[in-house]
Amino acid sequence: MRQLSRHQGRKEKGGRQILTLTRAKLSRGSAGEPLPTVFESLAAEGIHFRRGQLTLIAAAPGVGKSVLALTKSLRSGSPGFYASADTDAFTMYLRAGAMYTGWSTSDIEHAVNHGNTAQVDALLEARSDVRMDFEGRISIDNLEADLMAYAMTYGEWPHFIVIDNISNMESEGEGYQALELSCDYLHEMGRTTGAAIIALHHVTGEYDDGIKPVPLSGLRGKISKVPEMILTLFRNQESNRLFVCPVKNRTGKNAAAANWWVTLDYDPSRMRLADLPAPPAEPQYG
């Protein structure tokens, strides 16, 4: 990578390591380490956001991919960086405020309009180690400068980096080639920084209604080769359910045809995304 590799201190000559598999096991550092669990139902199926790896979250507009990424970012307790090119700063404040207070986003906006945000601000300041950038176009040079500044401020790379979304990244290519080059770049970023890279992405037109499962072939640009994990989402708005389909997952359960999924409880008015309540226990008879 451009500046990040130099900042990490890699040698210009002779710095590459050629290892046996048993020694590779000992040298992994944080690579492959899952971020702290937020959704037990995902973890139970081996669906983990792992450090040093690239995860894509793909869905139609408005389904909930940004909400899933933001919930994972804030609820995991890990320090991180969120490049929010697709959503403006004020909207993200409303969403995060709703997540932490249980209020609706309209309640948070009402508090802002009346200068009554002390409670919300105190809750969000507790996660000040999650830094956000709202540049509308994600410049590679600016992104790397931001990450280097983060490392200098906190003494380590962020544990996760969210790119919202991958179509907003600058690239030397055109069209689908640009998406592939961005995937390659983010994959290398994960290897260089040891961060879990979470990139949001769009789906093809036939799935833009957001109400049916999206298979691996439904990714816009068909950029499925590089990421270690790809999750596609769809919703049932009547029942407030968000369905997470692991269409690619190198370390857990997956179904490329999106004919299997994990169900989460989703209240969009409060930006609340959570595991479904556990069913009542069966009565025990002596």
PDB file of C-alpha atoms in Angstrom:
ATOM      1  CA  MET A   1       0.000   0.000   0.000  1.00  0.00           C
ATOM      2  CA  ARG A   2       1.150   3.544  -0.476  1.00  0.00           C
ATOM      3  CA  GLN A   3       1.809   5.275   2.831  1.00  0.00           C
ATOM      4  CA  LEU A   4       0.571   2.521   5.141  1.00  0.00           C
ATOM      5  CA  SER A   5       3.280   0.026   4.219  1.00  0.00           C
ATOM      6  CA  ARG A   6       5.995   2.616   4.826  1.00  0.00           C
ATOM      7  CA  HIS A   7       4.422   3.603   8.149  1.00  0.00           C
ATOM      8  CA  GLN A   8       4.346  -0.044   9.208  1.00  0.00           C
ATOM      9  CA  GLY A   9       8.102  -0.204   8.662  1.00  0.00           C
ATOM     10  CA  ARG A  10       8.351  -2.931   6.040  1.00  0.00           C
ATOM     11  CA  LYS A  11      11.826  -3.459   4.618  1.00  0.00           C
ATOM     12  CA  GLU A  12      12.432  -2.417   1.029  1.00  0.00           C
ATOM     13  CA  LYS A  13      14.617  -5.491   0.453  1.00  0.00           C
ATOM     14  CA  GLY A  14      14.534  -8.876   2.097  1.00  0.00           C
ATOM     15  CA  GLY A  15      11.508  -7.997   4.244  1.00  0.00           C
ATOM     16  CA  ARG A  16       9.204 -10.774   3.025  1.00  0.00           C
ATOM     17  CA  GLN A  17       8.784 -13.869   5.161  1.00  0.00           C
ATOM     18  CA  ILE A  18       8.611 -17.358   3.703  1.00  0.00           C
ATOM     19  CA  LEU A  19       7.290 -19.692   6.400  1.00  0.00           C
ATOM     20  CA  THR A  20       6.311 -23.276   6.992  1.00  0.00           C
ATOM     21  CA  LEU A  21       2.636 -23.745   7.826  1.00  0.00           C
ATOM     22  CA  THR A  22       3.391 -24.510  11.468  1.00  0.00           C
ATOM     23  CA  ARG A  23       5.428 -21.315  11.832  1.00  0.00           C
ATOM     24  CA  ALA A  24       2.704 -19.376  10.002  1.00  0.00           C
ATOM     25  CA  LYS A  25       0.339 -20.388  12.800  1.00  0.00           C
ATOM     26  CA  LEU A  26       2.630 -18.695  15.331  1.00  0.00           C
ATOM     27  CA  SER A  27       3.100 -15.485  13.333  1.00  0.00           C
ATOM     28  CA  ARG A  28      -0.497 -14.550  12.595  1.00  0.00           C
ATOM     29  CA  GLY A  29      -0.717 -11.737  15.186  1.00  0.00           C
ATOM     30  CA  SER A  30      -4.293 -10.430  15.173  1.00  0.00           C
ATOM     31  CA  ALA A  31      -5.077 -11.850  11.716  1.00  0.00           C
ATOM     32  CA  GLY A  32      -8.246 -13.937  11.765  1.00  0.00           C
ATOM     33  CA  GLU A  33      -9.218 -12.799  15.255  1.00  0.00           C
ATOM     34  CA  PRO A  34     -12.975 -12.081  15.376  1.00  0.00           C
ATOM     35  CA  LEU A  35     -14.216  -8.714  16.512  1.00  0.00           C
ATOM     36  CA  PRO A  36     -16.171  -8.998  19.780  1.00  0.00           C
ATOM     37  CA  THR A  37     -19.575 -10.583  19.275  1.00  0.00           C
ATOM     38  CA  VAL A  38     -22.585  -8.289  18.897  1.00  0.00           C
ATOM     39  CA  PHE A  39     -25.112 -10.748  17.438  1.00  0.00           C
ATOM     40  CA  GLU A  40     -25.084 -14.144  19.128  1.00  0.00           C
ATOM     41  CA  SER A  41     -27.247 -15.639  16.385  1.00  0.00           C
ATOM     42  CA  LEU A  42     -24.610 -14.820  13.751  1.00  0.00           C
ATOM     43  CA  ALA A  43     -21.729 -16.061  15.899  1.00  0.00           C
ATOM     44  CA  ALA A  44     -23.553 -19.346  16.523  1.00  0.00           C
ATOM     45  CA  GLU A  45     -23.390 -20.039  12.763  1.00  0.00           C
ATOM     46  CA  GLY A  46     -19.707 -19.119  12.455  1.00  0.00           C
ATOM     47  CA  ILE A  47     -20.413 -15.690  10.973  1.00  0.00           C
ATOM     48  CA  HIS A  48     -17.636 -13.469  12.344  1.00  0.00           C
ATOM     49  CA  PHE A  49     -16.090 -10.203  11.219  1.00  0.00           C
ATOM     50  CA  ARG A  50     -12.406 -11.123  11.389  1.00  0.00           C
ATOM     51  CA  ARG A  51      -9.378  -8.878  11.661  1.00  0.00           C
ATOM     52  CA  GLY A  52      -7.073  -8.864   8.652  1.00  0.00           C
ATOM     53  CA  GLN A  53      -9.924  -9.984   6.382  1.00  0.00           C
ATOM     54  CA  LEU A  54     -12.358  -8.295   3.999  1.00  0.00           C
ATOM     55  CA  THR A  55     -16.115  -8.636   4.457  1.00  0.00           C
ATOM     56  CA  LEU A  56     -18.689  -7.305   2.002  1.00  0.00           C
ATOM     57  CA  ILE A  57     -22.236  -6.438   3.111  1.00  0.00           C
ATOM     58  CA  ALA A  58     -24.499  -6.076   0.062  1.00  0.00           C
ATOM     59  CA  ALA A  59     -28.153  -5.086  -0.158  1.00  0.00           C
ATOM     60  CA  ALA A  60     -30.637  -2.852  -1.934  1.00  0.00           C
ATOM     61  CA  PRO A  61     -30.866   0.799  -0.816  1.00  0.00           C
ATOM     62  CA  GLY A  62     -32.636   1.278   2.499  1.00  0.00           C
ATOM     63  CA  VAL A  63     -32.574  -2.370   3.556  1.00  0.00           C
ATOM     64  CA  GLY A  64     -30.182  -1.897   6.469  1.00  0.00           C
ATOM     65  CA  LYS A  65     -26.563  -2.494   5.442  1.00  0.00           C
ATOM     66  CA  SER A  66     -25.368   0.797   6.984  1.00  0.00           C
ATOM     67  CA  VAL A  67     -27.339   0.053  10.151  1.00  0.00           C
ATOM     68  CA  LEU A  68     -25.734  -3.387  10.422  1.00  0.00           C
ATOM     69  CA  ALA A  69     -22.259  -1.903   9.918  1.00  0.00           C
ATOM     70  CA  LEU A  70     -22.851   0.957  12.376  1.00  0.00           C
ATOM     71  CA  THR A  71     -24.335  -1.357  15.011  1.00  0.00           C
ATOM     72  CA  LYS A  72     -21.336  -3.684  14.710  1.00  0.00           C
ATOM     73  CA  SER A  73     -18.989  -0.709  14.873  1.00  0.00           C
ATOM     74  CA  LEU A  74     -20.455   0.877  17.984  1.00  0.00           C
ATOM     75  CA  ARG A  75     -21.626  -2.188  19.907  1.00  0.00           C
ATOM     76  CA  SER A  76     -18.457  -4.258  19.501  1.00  0.00           C
ATOM     77  CA  GLY A  77     -16.527  -1.921  21.806  1.00  0.00           C
ATOM     78  CA  SER A  78     -13.525  -2.052  19.450  1.00  0.00           C
ATOM     79  CA  PRO A  79     -11.654   1.052  18.295  1.00  0.00           C
ATOM     80  CA  GLY A  80     -12.284   1.720  14.643  1.00  0.00           C
ATOM     81  CA  PHE A  81     -12.611   3.987  11.639  1.00  0.00           C
ATOM     82  CA  TYR A  82     -15.747   4.538   9.548  1.00  0.00           C
ATOM     83  CA  ALA A  83     -15.593   6.188   6.102  1.00  0.00           C
ATOM     84  CA  SER A  84     -19.199   7.261   5.540  1.00  0.00           C
ATOM     85  CA  ALA A  85     -19.300   8.574   1.984  1.00  0.00           C
ATOM     86  CA  ASP A  86     -22.852   7.332   1.427  1.00  0.00           C
ATOM     87  CA  THR A  87     -24.492   8.842   4.532  1.00  0.00           C
ATOM     88  CA  ASP A  88     -24.078  12.411   5.808  1.00  0.00           C
ATOM     89  CA  ALA A  89     -22.818  13.341   9.269  1.00  0.00           C
ATOM     90  CA  PHE A  90     -26.150  14.540  10.678  1.00  0.00           C
ATOM     91  CA  THR A  91     -27.993  11.368   9.621  1.00  0.00           C
ATOM     92  CA  MET A  92     -25.292   9.220  11.225  1.00  0.00           C
ATOM     93  CA  TYR A  93     -25.606  11.244  14.437  1.00  0.00           C
ATOM     94  CA  LEU A  94     -29.371  10.626  14.486  1.00  0.00           C
ATOM     95  CA  ARG A  95     -28.876   6.905  13.870  1.00  0.00           C
ATOM     96  CA  ALA A  96     -26.171   6.475  16.488  1.00  0.00           C
ATOM     97  CA  GLY A  97     -28.115   8.528  19.013  1.00  0.00           C
ATOM     98  CA  ALA A  98     -31.188   6.356  18.508  1.00  0.00           C
ATOM     99  CA  MET A  99     -29.110   3.175  18.893  1.00  0.00           C
ATOM    100  CA  TYR A 100     -27.728   4.284  22.241  1.00  0.00           C
ATOM    101  CA  THR A 101     -30.828   5.859  23.796  1.00  0.00           C
ATOM    102  CA  GLY A 102     -33.665   3.738  22.433  1.00  0.00           C
ATOM    103  CA  TRP A 103     -35.336   6.937  21.244  1.00  0.00           C
ATOM    104  CA  SER A 104     -36.610   7.277  17.702  1.00  0.00           C
ATOM    105  CA  THR A 105     -34.534   9.203  15.166  1.00  0.00           C
ATOM    106  CA  SER A 106     -37.280  11.859  15.125  1.00  0.00           C
ATOM    107  CA  ASP A 107     -36.895  12.188  18.926  1.00  0.00           C
ATOM    108  CA  ILE A 108     -33.145  12.709  18.481  1.00  0.00           C
ATOM    109  CA  GLU A 109     -33.748  15.346  15.798  1.00  0.00           C
ATOM    110  CA  HIS A 110     -36.240  17.101  18.083  1.00  0.00           C
ATOM    111  CA  ALA A 111     -33.593  17.162  20.832  1.00  0.00           C
ATOM    112  CA  VAL A 112     -31.082  18.681  18.406  1.00  0.00           C
ATOM    113  CA  ASN A 113     -33.544  21.361  17.325  1.00  0.00           C
ATOM    114  CA  HIS A 114     -34.150  22.312  20.967  1.00  0.00           C
ATOM    115  CA  GLY A 115     -30.504  22.167  22.072  1.00  0.00           C
ATOM    116  CA  ASN A 116     -31.178  19.271  24.425  1.00  0.00           C
ATOM    117  CA  THR A 117     -28.574  16.681  23.372  1.00  0.00           C
ATOM    118  CA  ALA A 118     -26.397  16.461  26.507  1.00  0.00           C
ATOM    119  CA  GLN A 119     -27.552  12.922  27.318  1.00  0.00           C
ATOM    120  CA  VAL A 120     -27.080  11.720  23.745  1.00  0.00           C
ATOM    121  CA  ASP A 121     -23.682  13.378  23.407  1.00  0.00           C
ATOM    122  CA  ALA A 122     -22.402  11.838  26.644  1.00  0.00           C
ATOM    123  CA  LEU A 123     -23.313   8.356  25.418  1.00  0.00           C
ATOM    124  CA  LEU A 124     -21.694   8.875  22.022  1.00  0.00           C
ATOM    125  CA  GLU A 125     -18.535  10.464  23.444  1.00  0.00           C
ATOM    126  CA  ALA A 126     -17.872   7.184  25.247  1.00  0.00           C
ATOM    127  CA  ARG A 127     -17.163   5.774  21.756  1.00  0.00           C
ATOM    128  CA  SER A 128     -14.853   8.568  20.637  1.00  0.00           C
ATOM    129  CA  ASP A 129     -12.319   5.895  19.613  1.00  0.00           C
ATOM    130  CA  VAL A 130     -14.556   5.255  16.603  1.00  0.00           C
ATOM    131  CA  ARG A 131     -13.564   8.064  14.228  1.00  0.00           C
ATOM    132  CA  MET A 132     -15.684   8.940  11.210  1.00  0.00           C
ATOM    133  CA  ASP A 133     -14.959  10.618   7.890  1.00  0.00           C
ATOM    134  CA  PHE A 134     -17.820  12.027   5.807  1.00  0.00           C
ATOM    135  CA  GLU A 135     -15.989  12.914   2.612  1.00  0.00           C
ATOM    136  CA  GLY A 136     -18.384  12.238  -0.274  1.00  0.00           C
ATOM    137  CA  ARG A 137     -15.688  10.588  -2.365  1.00  0.00           C
ATOM    138  CA  ILE A 138     -13.221   8.242  -0.649  1.00  0.00           C
ATOM    139  CA  SER A 139      -9.773   9.319  -1.800  1.00  0.00           C
ATOM    140  CA  ILE A 140      -7.085   6.680  -1.260  1.00  0.00           C
ATOM    141  CA  ASP A 141      -4.500   9.289  -0.248  1.00  0.00           C
ATOM    142  CA  ASN A 142      -6.876  10.918   2.240  1.00  0.00           C
ATOM    143  CA  LEU A 143      -7.976   7.547   3.619  1.00  0.00           C
ATOM    144  CA  GLU A 144      -4.392   6.473   4.237  1.00  0.00           C
ATOM    145  CA  ALA A 145      -3.567   9.852   5.817  1.00  0.00           C
ATOM    146  CA  ASP A 146      -6.572   9.471   8.142  1.00  0.00           C
ATOM    147  CA  LEU A 147      -5.523   5.954   9.148  1.00  0.00           C
ATOM    148  CA  MET A 148      -1.956   7.028   9.824  1.00  0.00           C
ATOM    149  CA  ALA A 149      -3.234   9.909  11.965  1.00  0.00           C
ATOM    150  CA  TYR A 150      -5.438   7.416  13.835  1.00  0.00           C
ATOM    151  CA  ALA A 151      -2.453   5.139  14.489  1.00  0.00           C
ATOM    152  CA  MET A 152      -0.348   8.043  15.736  1.00  0.00           C
ATOM    153  CA  THR A 153      -3.161   9.238  18.035  1.00  0.00           C
ATOM    154  CA  TYR A 154      -4.056   5.857  19.588  1.00  0.00           C
ATOM    155  CA  GLY A 155      -0.756   4.010  19.174  1.00  0.00           C
ATOM    156  CA  GLU A 156      -2.304   1.259  17.026  1.00  0.00           C
ATOM    157  CA  TRP A 157      -4.264   0.738  13.849  1.00  0.00           C
ATOM    158  CA  PRO A 158      -8.072   0.686  14.184  1.00  0.00           C
ATOM    159  CA  HIS A 159      -9.415  -2.805  14.829  1.00  0.00           C
ATOM    160  CA  PHE A 160     -12.000  -2.335  12.080  1.00  0.00           C
ATOM    161  CA  ILE A 161     -12.361  -0.076   9.035  1.00  0.00           C
ATOM    162  CA  VAL A 162     -15.780   0.431   7.431  1.00  0.00           C
ATOM    163  CA  ILE A 163     -16.049   1.630   3.826  1.00  0.00           C
ATOM    164  CA  ASP A 164     -19.576   2.905   3.158  1.00  0.00           C
ATOM    165  CA  ASN A 165     -19.587   2.189   0.340  1.00  0.00           C
ATOM    166  CA  ILE A 166     -17.104   0.616  -2.058  1.00  0.00           C
ATOM    167  CA  SER A 167     -18.610   2.362  -5.108  1.00  0.00           C
ATOM    168  CA  ASN A 168     -17.571   5.703  -3.588  1.00  0.00           C
ATOM    169  CA  MET A 169     -13.879   4.798  -3.608  1.00  0.00           C
ATOM    170  CA  GLU A 170     -11.511   6.403  -6.076  1.00  0.00           C
ATOM    171  CA  SER A 171      -9.938   3.904  -8.440  1.00  0.00           C
ATOM    172  CA  GLU A 172      -7.716   3.918 -11.482  1.00  0.00           C
ATOM    173  CA  GLY A 173     -10.079   1.606 -13.330  1.00  0.00           C
ATOM    174  CA  GLU A 174     -13.492   2.125 -14.907  1.00  0.00           C
ATOM    175  CA  GLY A 175     -16.813   0.436 -14.213  1.00  0.00           C
ATOM    176  CA  TYR A 176     -16.591  -3.079 -12.829  1.00  0.00           C
ATOM    177  CA  GLN A 177     -12.790  -3.052 -13.097  1.00  0.00           C
ATOM    178  CA  ALA A 178     -12.765  -0.180 -10.590  1.00  0.00           C
ATOM    179  CA  LEU A 179     -14.754  -2.303  -8.117  1.00  0.00           C
ATOM    180  CA  GLU A 180     -12.307  -5.195  -8.497  1.00  0.00           C
ATOM    181  CA  LEU A 181      -9.322  -2.901  -7.953  1.00  0.00           C
ATOM    182  CA  SER A 182     -10.991  -1.434  -4.855  1.00  0.00           C
ATOM    183  CA  CYS A 183     -11.548  -4.949  -3.492  1.00  0.00           C
ATOM    184  CA  ASP A 184      -7.889  -5.804  -4.076  1.00  0.00           C
ATOM    185  CA  TYR A 185      -6.820  -2.611  -2.327  1.00  0.00           C
ATOM    186  CA  LEU A 186      -9.073  -3.200   0.707  1.00  0.00           C
ATOM    187  CA  HIS A 187      -7.936  -6.798   0.973  1.00  0.00           C
ATOM    188  CA  GLU A 188      -4.325  -5.629   1.127  1.00  0.00           C
ATOM    189  CA  MET A 189      -5.300  -2.941   3.639  1.00  0.00           C
ATOM    190  CA  GLY A 190      -6.605  -5.662   5.946  1.00  0.00           C
ATOM    191  CA  ARG A 191      -3.327  -7.550   5.663  1.00  0.00           C
ATOM    192  CA  THR A 192      -1.263  -4.397   6.249  1.00  0.00           C
ATOM    193  CA  THR A 193      -3.170  -2.967   9.228  1.00  0.00           C
ATOM    194  CA  GLY A 194      -4.628  -6.125  10.769  1.00  0.00           C
ATOM    195  CA  ALA A 195      -8.036  -4.424  10.799  1.00  0.00           C
ATOM    196  CA  ALA A 196     -11.324  -6.105   9.947  1.00  0.00           C
ATOM    197  CA  ILE A 197     -12.338  -4.416   6.694  1.00  0.00           C
ATOM    198  CA  ILE A 198     -16.104  -4.094   6.249  1.00  0.00           C
ATOM    199  CA  ALA A 199     -17.145  -2.728   2.857  1.00  0.00           C
ATOM    200  CA  LEU A 200     -20.747  -2.000   1.902  1.00  0.00           C
ATOM    201  CA  HIS A 201     -21.911  -2.685  -1.637  1.00  0.00           C
ATOM    202  CA  HIS A 202     -24.893  -2.601  -3.999  1.00  0.00           C
ATOM    203  CA  VAL A 203     -26.789  -5.439  -5.677  1.00  0.00           C
ATOM    204  CA  THR A 204     -28.016  -5.908  -9.232  1.00  0.00           C
ATOM    205  CA  GLY A 205     -31.290  -4.362 -10.373  1.00  0.00           C
ATOM    206  CA  GLU A 206     -33.496  -7.417 -10.000  1.00  0.00           C
ATOM    207  CA  TYR A 207     -32.882  -7.354  -6.231  1.00  0.00           C
ATOM    208  CA  ASP A 208     -33.346  -3.606  -5.739  1.00  0.00           C
ATOM    209  CA  ASP A 209     -36.755  -4.073  -4.135  1.00  0.00           C
ATOM    210  CA  GLY A 210     -34.950  -5.423  -1.057  1.00  0.00           C
ATOM    211  CA  ILE A 211     -37.587  -8.037  -0.261  1.00  0.00           C
ATOM    212  CA  LYS A 212     -36.078 -11.240  -1.664  1.00  0.00           C
ATOM    213  CA  PRO A 213     -32.859 -13.149  -0.921  1.00  0.00           C
ATOM    214  CA  VAL A 214     -29.785 -12.020  -2.858  1.00  0.00           C
ATOM    215  CA  PRO A 215     -27.509 -14.872  -4.038  1.00  0.00           C
ATOM    216  CA  LEU A 216     -23.773 -14.536  -4.562  1.00  0.00           C
ATOM    217  CA  SER A 217     -24.442 -13.852  -8.255  1.00  0.00           C
ATOM    218  CA  GLY A 218     -26.560 -10.830  -7.291  1.00  0.00           C
ATOM    219  CA  LEU A 219     -23.594  -8.639  -6.334  1.00  0.00           C
ATOM    220  CA  ARG A 220     -23.139  -5.605  -8.540  1.00  0.00           C
ATOM    221  CA  GLY A 221     -19.949  -6.140 -10.527  1.00  0.00           C
ATOM    222  CA  LYS A 222     -19.705  -9.795  -9.459  1.00  0.00           C
ATOM    223  CA  ILE A 223     -16.840  -8.929  -7.069  1.00  0.00           C
ATOM    224  CA  SER A 224     -16.993 -12.142  -5.063  1.00  0.00           C
ATOM    225  CA  LYS A 225     -13.500 -13.601  -5.514  1.00  0.00           C
ATOM    226  CA  VAL A 226     -11.428 -11.566  -3.049  1.00  0.00           C
ATOM    227  CA  PRO A 227     -13.552 -11.086   0.121  1.00  0.00           C
ATOM    228  CA  GLU A 228     -13.296 -13.782   2.789  1.00  0.00           C
ATOM    229  CA  MET A 229     -16.960 -13.252   3.720  1.00  0.00           C
ATOM    230  CA  ILE A 230     -19.961 -11.817   1.876  1.00  0.00           C
ATOM    231  CA  LEU A 231     -23.294 -11.151   3.568  1.00  0.00           C
ATOM    232  CA  THR A 232     -26.382 -10.161   1.599  1.00  0.00           C
ATOM    233  CA  LEU A 233     -29.468  -8.687   3.260  1.00  0.00           C
ATOM    234  CA  PHE A 234     -33.185  -8.502   2.603  1.00  0.00           C
ATOM    235  CA  ARG A 235     -36.141  -7.394   4.712  1.00  0.00           C
ATOM    236  CA  ASN A 236     -39.699  -8.147   5.694  1.00  0.00           C
ATOM    237  CA  GLN A 237     -41.030  -4.691   6.531  1.00  0.00           C
ATOM    238  CA  GLU A 238     -44.330  -5.955   7.923  1.00  0.00           C
ATOM    239  CA  SER A 239     -42.671  -8.085  10.599  1.00  0.00           C
ATOM    240  CA  ASN A 240     -39.634  -5.850  11.273  1.00  0.00           C
ATOM    241  CA  ARG A 241     -37.215  -8.607  10.339  1.00  0.00           C
ATOM    242  CA  LEU A 242     -33.816  -8.295   8.669  1.00  0.00           C
ATOM    243  CA  PHE A 243     -32.456 -11.439   7.048  1.00  0.00           C
ATOM    244  CA  VAL A 244     -28.689 -11.989   6.792  1.00  0.00           C
ATOM    245  CA  CYS A 245     -27.548 -14.446   4.112  1.00  0.00           C
ATOM    246  CA  PRO A 246     -23.910 -15.613   4.340  1.00  0.00           C
ATOM    247  CA  VAL A 247     -23.444 -16.301   0.635  1.00  0.00           C
ATOM    248  CA  LYS A 248     -19.682 -16.694   1.113  1.00  0.00           C
ATOM    249  CA  ASN A 249     -17.943 -17.547   4.366  1.00  0.00           C
ATOM    250  CA  ARG A 250     -14.570 -19.269   4.457  1.00  0.00           C
ATOM    251  CA  THR A 251     -14.767 -20.119   8.164  1.00  0.00           C
ATOM    252  CA  GLY A 252     -18.441 -20.858   8.764  1.00  0.00           C
ATOM    253  CA  LYS A 253     -21.796 -21.822   7.349  1.00  0.00           C
ATOM    254  CA  ASN A 254     -22.656 -20.386   3.930  1.00  0.00           C
ATOM    255  CA  ALA A 255     -25.121 -20.763   1.062  1.00  0.00           C
ATOM    256  CA  ALA A 256     -24.226 -19.135  -2.268  1.00  0.00           C
ATOM    257  CA  ALA A 257     -27.831 -19.443  -3.450  1.00  0.00           C
ATOM    258  CA  ALA A 258     -29.073 -17.443  -0.423  1.00  0.00           C
ATOM    259  CA  ASN A 259     -31.501 -20.224   0.463  1.00  0.00           C
ATOM    260  CA  TRP A 260     -30.518 -20.055   4.126  1.00  0.00           C
ATOM    261  CA  TRP A 261     -30.258 -17.040   6.436  1.00  0.00           C
ATOM    262  CA  VAL A 262     -30.101 -15.756   9.999  1.00  0.00           C
ATOM    263  CA  THR A 263     -32.990 -13.561  11.143  1.00  0.00           C
ATOM    264  CA  LEU A 264     -32.477 -10.369  13.189  1.00  0.00           C
ATOM    265  CA  ASP A 265     -35.053  -8.146  14.855  1.00  0.00           C
ATOM    266  CA  TYR A 266     -35.022  -4.662  13.276  1.00  0.00           C
ATOM    267  CA  ASP A 267     -36.855  -1.514  14.343  1.00  0.00           C
ATOM    268  CA  PRO A 268     -35.822   1.121  11.764  1.00  0.00           C
ATOM    269  CA  SER A 269     -37.503   4.001  13.619  1.00  0.00           C
ATOM    270  CA  ARG A 270     -35.078   3.464  16.527  1.00  0.00           C
ATOM    271  CA  MET A 271     -32.216   1.974  14.518  1.00  0.00           C
ATOM    272  CA  ARG A 272     -32.492  -1.061  16.774  1.00  0.00           C
ATOM    273  CA  LEU A 273     -30.951  -4.236  15.357  1.00  0.00           C
ATOM    274  CA  ALA A 274     -30.737  -7.232  17.663  1.00  0.00           C
ATOM    275  CA  ASP A 275     -31.005 -10.988  17.992  1.00  0.00           C
ATOM    276  CA  LEU A 276     -34.552 -12.306  18.057  1.00  0.00           C
ATOM    277  CA  PRO A 277     -35.889 -12.887  21.558  1.00  0.00           C
ATOM    278  CA  ALA A 278     -35.292 -16.407  22.787  1.00  0.00           C
ATOM    279  CA  PRO A 279     -38.413 -18.626  22.619  1.00  0.00           C
ATOM    280  CA  PRO A 280     -40.010 -19.407  25.972  1.00  0.00           C
ATOM    281  CA  ALA A 281     -38.581 -22.432  27.709  1.00  0.00           C
ATOM    282  CA  GLU A 282     -40.546 -25.652  27.524  1.00  0.00           C
ATOM    283  CA  PRO A 283     -42.274 -26.479  30.816  1.00  0.00           C
ATOM    284  CA  GLN A 284     -40.475 -29.101  32.856  1.00  0.00           C
ATOM    285  CA  TYR A 285     -42.539 -31.886  34.386  1.00  0.00           C
ATOM    286  CA  GLY A 286     -41.227 -33.987  37.230  1.00  0.00           C
TER     287      GLY A 286
END
